[in-house]
C-alpha positions as a printed NumPy array, in Angstrom:
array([[ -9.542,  27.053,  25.177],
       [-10.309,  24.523,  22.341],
       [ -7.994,  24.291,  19.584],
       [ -9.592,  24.973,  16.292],
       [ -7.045,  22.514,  13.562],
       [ -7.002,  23.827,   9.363],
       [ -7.003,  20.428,   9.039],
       [ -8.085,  16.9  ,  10.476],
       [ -7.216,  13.559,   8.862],
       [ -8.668,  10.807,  10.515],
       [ -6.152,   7.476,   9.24 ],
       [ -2.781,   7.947,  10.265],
       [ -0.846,   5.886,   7.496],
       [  1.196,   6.324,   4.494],
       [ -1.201,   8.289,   2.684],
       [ -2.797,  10.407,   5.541],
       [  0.819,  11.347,   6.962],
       [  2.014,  12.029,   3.814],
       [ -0.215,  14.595,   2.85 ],
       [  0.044,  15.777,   6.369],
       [  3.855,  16.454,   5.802],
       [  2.368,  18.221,   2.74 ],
       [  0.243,  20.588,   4.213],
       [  2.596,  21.325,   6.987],
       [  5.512,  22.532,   4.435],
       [  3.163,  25.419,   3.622],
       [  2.259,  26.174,   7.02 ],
       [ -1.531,  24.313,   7.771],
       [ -2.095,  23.517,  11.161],
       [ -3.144,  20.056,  11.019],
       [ -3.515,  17.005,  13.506],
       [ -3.969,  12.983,  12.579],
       [ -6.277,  11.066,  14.526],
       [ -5.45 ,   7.054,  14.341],
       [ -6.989,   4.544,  16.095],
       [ -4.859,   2.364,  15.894],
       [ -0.697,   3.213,  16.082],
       [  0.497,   5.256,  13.142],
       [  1.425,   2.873,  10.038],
       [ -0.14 ,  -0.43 ,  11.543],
       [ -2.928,  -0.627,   9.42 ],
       [ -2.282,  -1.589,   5.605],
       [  0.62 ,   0.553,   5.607],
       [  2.514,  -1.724,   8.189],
       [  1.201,  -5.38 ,   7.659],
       [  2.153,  -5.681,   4.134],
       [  5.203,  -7.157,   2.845],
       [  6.986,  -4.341,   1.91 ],
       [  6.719,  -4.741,  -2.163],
       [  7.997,  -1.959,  -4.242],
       [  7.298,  -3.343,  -7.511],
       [  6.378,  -1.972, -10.538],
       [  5.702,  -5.062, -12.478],
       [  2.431,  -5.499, -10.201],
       [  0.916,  -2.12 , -10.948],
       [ -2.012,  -1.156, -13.358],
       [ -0.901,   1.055, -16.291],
       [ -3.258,   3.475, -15.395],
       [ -1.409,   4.101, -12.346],
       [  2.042,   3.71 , -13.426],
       [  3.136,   7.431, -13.721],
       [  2.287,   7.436,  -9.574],
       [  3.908,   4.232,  -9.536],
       [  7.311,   5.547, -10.725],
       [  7.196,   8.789,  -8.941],
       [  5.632,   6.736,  -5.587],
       [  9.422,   4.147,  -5.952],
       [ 11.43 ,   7.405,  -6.157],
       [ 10.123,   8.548,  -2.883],
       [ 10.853,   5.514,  -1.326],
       [ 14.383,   5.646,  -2.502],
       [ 14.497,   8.381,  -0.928],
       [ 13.597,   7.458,   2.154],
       [ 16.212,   4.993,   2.222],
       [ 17.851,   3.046,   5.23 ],
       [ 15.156,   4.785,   7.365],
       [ 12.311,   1.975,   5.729],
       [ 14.602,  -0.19 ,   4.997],
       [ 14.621,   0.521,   1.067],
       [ 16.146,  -1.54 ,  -0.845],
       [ 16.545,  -2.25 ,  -4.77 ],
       [ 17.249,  -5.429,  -5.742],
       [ 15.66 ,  -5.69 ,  -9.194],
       [ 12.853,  -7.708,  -9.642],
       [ 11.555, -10.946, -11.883],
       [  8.002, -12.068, -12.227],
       [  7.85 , -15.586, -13.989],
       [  5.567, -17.754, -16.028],
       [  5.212, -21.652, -16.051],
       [  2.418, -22.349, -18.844],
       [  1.696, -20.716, -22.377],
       [ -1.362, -19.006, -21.001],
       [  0.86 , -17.26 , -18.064],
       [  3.76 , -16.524, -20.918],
       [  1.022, -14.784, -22.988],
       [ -0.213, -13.34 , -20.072],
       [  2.897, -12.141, -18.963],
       [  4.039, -10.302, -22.379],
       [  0.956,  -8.337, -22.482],
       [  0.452,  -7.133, -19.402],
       [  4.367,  -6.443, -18.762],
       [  3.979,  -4.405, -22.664],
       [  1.69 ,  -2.597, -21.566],
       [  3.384,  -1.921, -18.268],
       [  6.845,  -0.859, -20.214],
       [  5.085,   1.128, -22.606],
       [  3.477,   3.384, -19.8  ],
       [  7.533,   3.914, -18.653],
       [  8.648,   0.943, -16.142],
       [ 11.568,  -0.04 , -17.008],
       [ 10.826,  -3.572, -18.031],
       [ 12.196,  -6.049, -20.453],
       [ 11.824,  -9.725, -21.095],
       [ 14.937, -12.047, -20.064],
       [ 15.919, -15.516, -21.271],
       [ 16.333, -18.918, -19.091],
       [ 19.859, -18.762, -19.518],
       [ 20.316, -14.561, -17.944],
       [ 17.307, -15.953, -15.497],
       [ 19.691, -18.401, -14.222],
       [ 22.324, -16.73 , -14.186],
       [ 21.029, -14.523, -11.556],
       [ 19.095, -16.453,  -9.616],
       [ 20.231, -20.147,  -9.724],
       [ 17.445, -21.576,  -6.677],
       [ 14.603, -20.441,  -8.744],
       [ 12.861, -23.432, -10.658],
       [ 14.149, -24.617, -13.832],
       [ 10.405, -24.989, -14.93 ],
       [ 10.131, -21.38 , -16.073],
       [  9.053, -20.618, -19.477],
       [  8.98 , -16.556, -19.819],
       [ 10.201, -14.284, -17.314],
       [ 10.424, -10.176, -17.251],
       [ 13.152,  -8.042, -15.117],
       [ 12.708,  -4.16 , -13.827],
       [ 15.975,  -3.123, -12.473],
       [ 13.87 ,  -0.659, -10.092],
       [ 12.37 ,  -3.014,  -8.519],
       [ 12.773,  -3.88 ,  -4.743],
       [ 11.377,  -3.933,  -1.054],
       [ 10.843,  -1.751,   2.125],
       [ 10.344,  -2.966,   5.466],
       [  6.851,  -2.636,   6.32 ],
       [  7.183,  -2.671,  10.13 ],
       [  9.049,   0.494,  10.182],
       [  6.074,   2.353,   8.405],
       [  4.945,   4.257,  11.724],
       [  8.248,   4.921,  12.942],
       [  9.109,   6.699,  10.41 ],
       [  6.462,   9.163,   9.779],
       [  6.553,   9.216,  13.734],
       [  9.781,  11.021,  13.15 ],
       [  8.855,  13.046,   9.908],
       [  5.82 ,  14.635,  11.999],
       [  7.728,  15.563,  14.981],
       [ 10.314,  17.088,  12.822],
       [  7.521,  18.967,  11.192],
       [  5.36 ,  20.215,  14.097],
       [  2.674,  18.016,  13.016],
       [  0.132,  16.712,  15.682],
       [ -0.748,  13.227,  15.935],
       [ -2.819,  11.317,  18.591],
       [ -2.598,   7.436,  18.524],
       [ -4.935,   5.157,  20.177],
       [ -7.624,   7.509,  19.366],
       [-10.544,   6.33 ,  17.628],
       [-13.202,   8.481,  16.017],
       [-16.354,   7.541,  17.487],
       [-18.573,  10.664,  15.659],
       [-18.001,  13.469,  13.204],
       [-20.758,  16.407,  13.283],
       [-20.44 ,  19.912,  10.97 ],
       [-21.529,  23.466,  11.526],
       [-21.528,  26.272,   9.331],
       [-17.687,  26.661,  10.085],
       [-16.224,  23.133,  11.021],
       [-16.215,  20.006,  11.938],
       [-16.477,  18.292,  15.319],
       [-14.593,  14.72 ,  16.156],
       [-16.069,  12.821,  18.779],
       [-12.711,  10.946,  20.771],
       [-12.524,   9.092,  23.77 ],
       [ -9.666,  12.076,  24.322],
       [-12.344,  15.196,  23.864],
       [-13.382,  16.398,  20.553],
       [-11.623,  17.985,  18.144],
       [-12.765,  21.2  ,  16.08 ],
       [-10.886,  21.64 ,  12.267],
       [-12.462,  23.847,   9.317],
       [-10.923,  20.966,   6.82 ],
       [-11.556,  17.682,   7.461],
       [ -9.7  ,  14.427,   5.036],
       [-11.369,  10.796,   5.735],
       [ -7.599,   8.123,   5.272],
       [ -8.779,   5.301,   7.133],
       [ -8.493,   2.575,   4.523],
       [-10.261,  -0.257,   5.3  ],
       [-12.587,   2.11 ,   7.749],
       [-14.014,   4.484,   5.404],
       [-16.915,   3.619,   4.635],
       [-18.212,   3.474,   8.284],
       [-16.516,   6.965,   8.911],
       [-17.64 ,   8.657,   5.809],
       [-21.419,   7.196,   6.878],
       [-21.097,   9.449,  10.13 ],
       [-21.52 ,  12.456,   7.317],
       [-24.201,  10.613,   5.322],
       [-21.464,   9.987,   2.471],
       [-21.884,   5.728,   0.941],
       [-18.412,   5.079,  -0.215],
       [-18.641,   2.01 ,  -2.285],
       [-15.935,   0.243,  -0.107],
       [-14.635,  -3.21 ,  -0.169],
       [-12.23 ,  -4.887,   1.7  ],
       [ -9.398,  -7.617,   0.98 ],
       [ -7.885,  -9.625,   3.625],
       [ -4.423, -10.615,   2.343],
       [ -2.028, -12.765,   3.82 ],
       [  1.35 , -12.395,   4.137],
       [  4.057, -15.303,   5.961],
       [  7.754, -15.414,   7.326],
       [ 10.313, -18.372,   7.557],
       [ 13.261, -19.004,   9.648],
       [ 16.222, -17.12 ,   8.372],
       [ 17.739, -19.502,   5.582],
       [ 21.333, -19.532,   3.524],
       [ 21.265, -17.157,   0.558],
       [ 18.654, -17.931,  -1.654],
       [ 17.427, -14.92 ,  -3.586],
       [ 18.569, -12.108,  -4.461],
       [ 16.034, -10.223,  -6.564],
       [ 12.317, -10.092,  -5.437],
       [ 10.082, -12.327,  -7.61 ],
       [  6.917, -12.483,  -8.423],
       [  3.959, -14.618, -10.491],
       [  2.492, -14.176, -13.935],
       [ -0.599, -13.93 , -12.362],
       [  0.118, -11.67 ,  -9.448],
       [ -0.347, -14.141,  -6.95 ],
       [  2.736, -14.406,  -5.466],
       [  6.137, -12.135,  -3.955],
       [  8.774, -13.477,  -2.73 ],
       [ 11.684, -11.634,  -1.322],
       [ 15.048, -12.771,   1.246],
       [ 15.805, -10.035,   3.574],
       [ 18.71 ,  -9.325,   5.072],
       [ 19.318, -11.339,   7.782],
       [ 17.975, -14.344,   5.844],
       [ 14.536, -15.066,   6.044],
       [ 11.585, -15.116,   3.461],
       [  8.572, -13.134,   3.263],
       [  6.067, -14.79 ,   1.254],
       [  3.137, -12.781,  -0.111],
       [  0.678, -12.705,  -3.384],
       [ -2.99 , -11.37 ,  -1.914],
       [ -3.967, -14.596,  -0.692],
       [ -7.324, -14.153,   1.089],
       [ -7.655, -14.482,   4.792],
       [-11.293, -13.506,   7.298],
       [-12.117, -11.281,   8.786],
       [-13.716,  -7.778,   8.904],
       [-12.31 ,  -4.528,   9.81 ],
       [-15.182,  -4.642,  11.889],
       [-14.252,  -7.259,  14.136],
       [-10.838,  -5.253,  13.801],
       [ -7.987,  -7.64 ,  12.951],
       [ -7.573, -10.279,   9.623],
       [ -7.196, -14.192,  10.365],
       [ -4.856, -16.278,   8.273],
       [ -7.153, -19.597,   6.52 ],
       [ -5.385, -22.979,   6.231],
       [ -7.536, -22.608,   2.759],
       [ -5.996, -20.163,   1.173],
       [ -1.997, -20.175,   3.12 ],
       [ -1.425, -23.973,   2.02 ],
       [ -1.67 , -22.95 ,  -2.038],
       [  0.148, -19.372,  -1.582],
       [  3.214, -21.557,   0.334],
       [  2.963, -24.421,  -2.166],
       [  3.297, -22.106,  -5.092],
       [  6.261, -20.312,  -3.39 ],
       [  8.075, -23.593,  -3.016],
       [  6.994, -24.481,  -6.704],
       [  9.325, -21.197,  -7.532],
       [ 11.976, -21.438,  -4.991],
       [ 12.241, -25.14 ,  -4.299],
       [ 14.38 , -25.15 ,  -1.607],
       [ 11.662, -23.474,   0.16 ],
       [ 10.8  , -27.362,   1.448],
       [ 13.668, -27.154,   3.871],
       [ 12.536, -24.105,   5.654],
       [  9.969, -23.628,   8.267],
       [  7.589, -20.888,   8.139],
       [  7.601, -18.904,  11.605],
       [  4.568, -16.781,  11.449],
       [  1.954, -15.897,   9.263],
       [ -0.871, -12.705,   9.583],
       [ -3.283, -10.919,   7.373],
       [ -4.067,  -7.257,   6.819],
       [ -6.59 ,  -5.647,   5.658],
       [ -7.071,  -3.37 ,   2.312],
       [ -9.422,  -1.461,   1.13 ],
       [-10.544,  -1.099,  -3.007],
       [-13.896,   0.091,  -5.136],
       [-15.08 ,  -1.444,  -7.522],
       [-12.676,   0.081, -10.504],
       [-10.197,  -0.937,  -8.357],
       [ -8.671,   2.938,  -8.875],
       [ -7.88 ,   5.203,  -5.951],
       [-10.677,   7.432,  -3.814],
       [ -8.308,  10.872,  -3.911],
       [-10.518,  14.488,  -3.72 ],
       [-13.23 ,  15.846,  -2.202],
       [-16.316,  14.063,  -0.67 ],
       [-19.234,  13.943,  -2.316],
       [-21.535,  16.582,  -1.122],
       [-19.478,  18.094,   1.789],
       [-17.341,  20.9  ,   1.601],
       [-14.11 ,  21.036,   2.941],
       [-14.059,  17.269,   3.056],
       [-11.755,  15.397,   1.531],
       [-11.225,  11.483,   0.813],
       [ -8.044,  10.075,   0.316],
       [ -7.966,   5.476,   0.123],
       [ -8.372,   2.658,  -1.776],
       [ -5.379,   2.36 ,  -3.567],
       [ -4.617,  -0.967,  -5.233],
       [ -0.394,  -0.905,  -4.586],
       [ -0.953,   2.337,  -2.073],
       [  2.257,   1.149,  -0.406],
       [  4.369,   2.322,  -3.126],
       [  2.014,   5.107,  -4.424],
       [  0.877,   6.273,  -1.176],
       [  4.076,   9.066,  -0.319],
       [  3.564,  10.662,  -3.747],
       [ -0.384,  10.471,  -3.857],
       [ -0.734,  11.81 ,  -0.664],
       [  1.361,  15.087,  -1.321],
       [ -0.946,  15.366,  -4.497],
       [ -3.689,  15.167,  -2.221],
       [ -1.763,  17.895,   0.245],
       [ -1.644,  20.209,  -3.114],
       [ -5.755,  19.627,  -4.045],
       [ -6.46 ,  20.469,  -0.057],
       [ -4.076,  23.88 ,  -0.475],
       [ -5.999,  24.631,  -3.258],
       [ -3.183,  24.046,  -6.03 ],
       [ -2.84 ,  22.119,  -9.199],
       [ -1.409,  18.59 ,  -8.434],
       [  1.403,  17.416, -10.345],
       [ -0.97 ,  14.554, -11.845],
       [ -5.057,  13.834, -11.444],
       [ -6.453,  12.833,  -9.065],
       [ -9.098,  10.253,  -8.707],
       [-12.982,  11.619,  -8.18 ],
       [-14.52 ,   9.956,  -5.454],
       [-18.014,  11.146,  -7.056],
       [-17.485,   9.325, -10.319],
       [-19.544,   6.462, -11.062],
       [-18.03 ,   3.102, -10.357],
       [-18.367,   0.235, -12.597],
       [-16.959,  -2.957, -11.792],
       [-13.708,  -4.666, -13.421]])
């Protein structure tokens, strides 16, 4: 007898198992398809950043309620809150800086501009070369790599269905539902909502929807563990750099350096290009990065539009289809946005609006 689902999300990360969890508080019978392992897409290869010095003011008020989720969460990611400076070197990045960290603060982070002297008293390895620098007290990290176990957890707990390893090759509708094409059987659901980040666009296509999707291929590296360096995570004026010491001593290095790659060819490679100048300005900020030795590097893809704002509602032209992607810092925001997206599918008023995936897109 087949199993007909109220729901199937095809994308089993942050933002497709989070409104899963949603849906399955008020009783939806709903299944994930990933084709991949839960949380090892975008949701797992980042570097774990919950900052909200690095988020557009637009989406600040998801921001904020996105870090309290995480906190949350706690031990079980790996939460942590350290507090968190982002620093300029030149006029133009101090200017830079105090707007876009105004702006930030007015829209509710918590932010405020610090002198050299409270810098360094906080974080003596960082470079004496700094010439502005702001603080949020909320800021801090999660580890990445526990993403899927997790929601693993989370769904069990919840009765939720989840098949891993199980690509959608085809998605067909009749007058009632739609039909998944697996290498597992197909699946039947009356709802259906497209979370495959840097895959939408060629799953959306199998329902004659164009999503205007892009992709990134960011790069993210490890050292050895080293002696206490850092405290706080730290960031750059001009967003391209993180840095953050974990626990047991070593360094993730990140800042949305570009790798190659397609999702196509289905994994990101790290360029010499582009990893020499993300490392080099790390050291520039944490000089005694020159003693340690960087262990691994990888890349992971994500997915944007050209506003650079989140897809989140229903697909153009299909009903009872939903789209949920695309957002730029969807590691923090993804846990709140995706019970907002739980609330549009149940038919209720999210908390805050959503993002139209019908609107027309200009580029920023």
């Amino acid at each position: 007898m087949t199993i007909t689902y109220d729901l199937a999300i095809v994308g089993g990360g942050i933002m497709g198992c989070s409104t899963a969890l949603r849906l399955a508080e008020n009783g939806m019978k709903t299944i994930i398809l990933d084709q991949g392992d839960l949380g090892q897409g975008a949701s797992g290869v980042n570097a774990g950043t919950l900052s909200l010095q690095i988020k557009r003011v637009k989406l600040m008020p998801y921001a904020l309620k996105g870090h309290s989720e995480w906190e949350a969460m706690g031990e079980a990611v790996g939460f942590k809150k350290t507090g968190g400076y982002t620093l300029a070197f030149t006029e133009h990045e101090a200017e830079l800086l105090h707007e876009r960290q105004t702006l930030k603060a007015n829209a509710g982070a918590p932010i405020t501009f610090v002198s050299n002297n409270e810098l360094r008293a906080a974080e003596q390895n960082l470079s004496h070369k700094v010439l502005a620098a702001s603080y949020c007290p909320e800021d801090g990290y999660a580890n990445s790599s526990l993403t899927g176990q997790y929601y693993r957890v989370r769904l069990k707990q919840n009765e939720v269905e989840y098949r891993e390893q199980c690509r959608v090759t085809l998605i067909t509708r009749n007058s009632s539902s739609f039909e998944l094409t697996t290498p597992f059987g197909t699946i039947q659901a009356k709802r259906l909502l497209l979370s495959a980040g840097a895959w939408l666009k060629p799953i959306a296509a199998y329902l004659g929807v164009d999503l205007p999707v892009r992709t990134r291929v960011n790069t993210v590296s490890v050292t050895e563990r080293m002696p206490p360096l850092l405290s706080s995570i730290v960031g750059h004026a001009t967003g391209l750099l993180t840095i953050k010491q974990k626990t047991n001593g070593t360094i993730l290095i990140g800042g949305g350096w570009q790798g190659r790659g397609t999702p196509q060819e289905g994994r990101g490679y790290v360029s010499a290009n582009t990893l020499l100048p993300n490392l080099s300005l790390a050291q520039h900020v944490l000089p005694e990065l020159a003693k340690a030795r960087v262990t691994r590097s990888w890349a992971g893809f994500e997915a944007n539009v050209p506003d650079f704002y989140p897809l989140a509602g229903a697909l153009p032209g299909i009903d009872n289809a939903f789209v949920l992607g695309c957002v730029r810092g969807g590691y923090t925001i993804g846990p709140y946005i995706g019970r907002l997206m739980g609330d549009f599918i149940l038919g209720q008023e999210p908390e805050l609006p959503l993002f139209d995936p019908g609107r027309e897109f200009n580029e920023v």
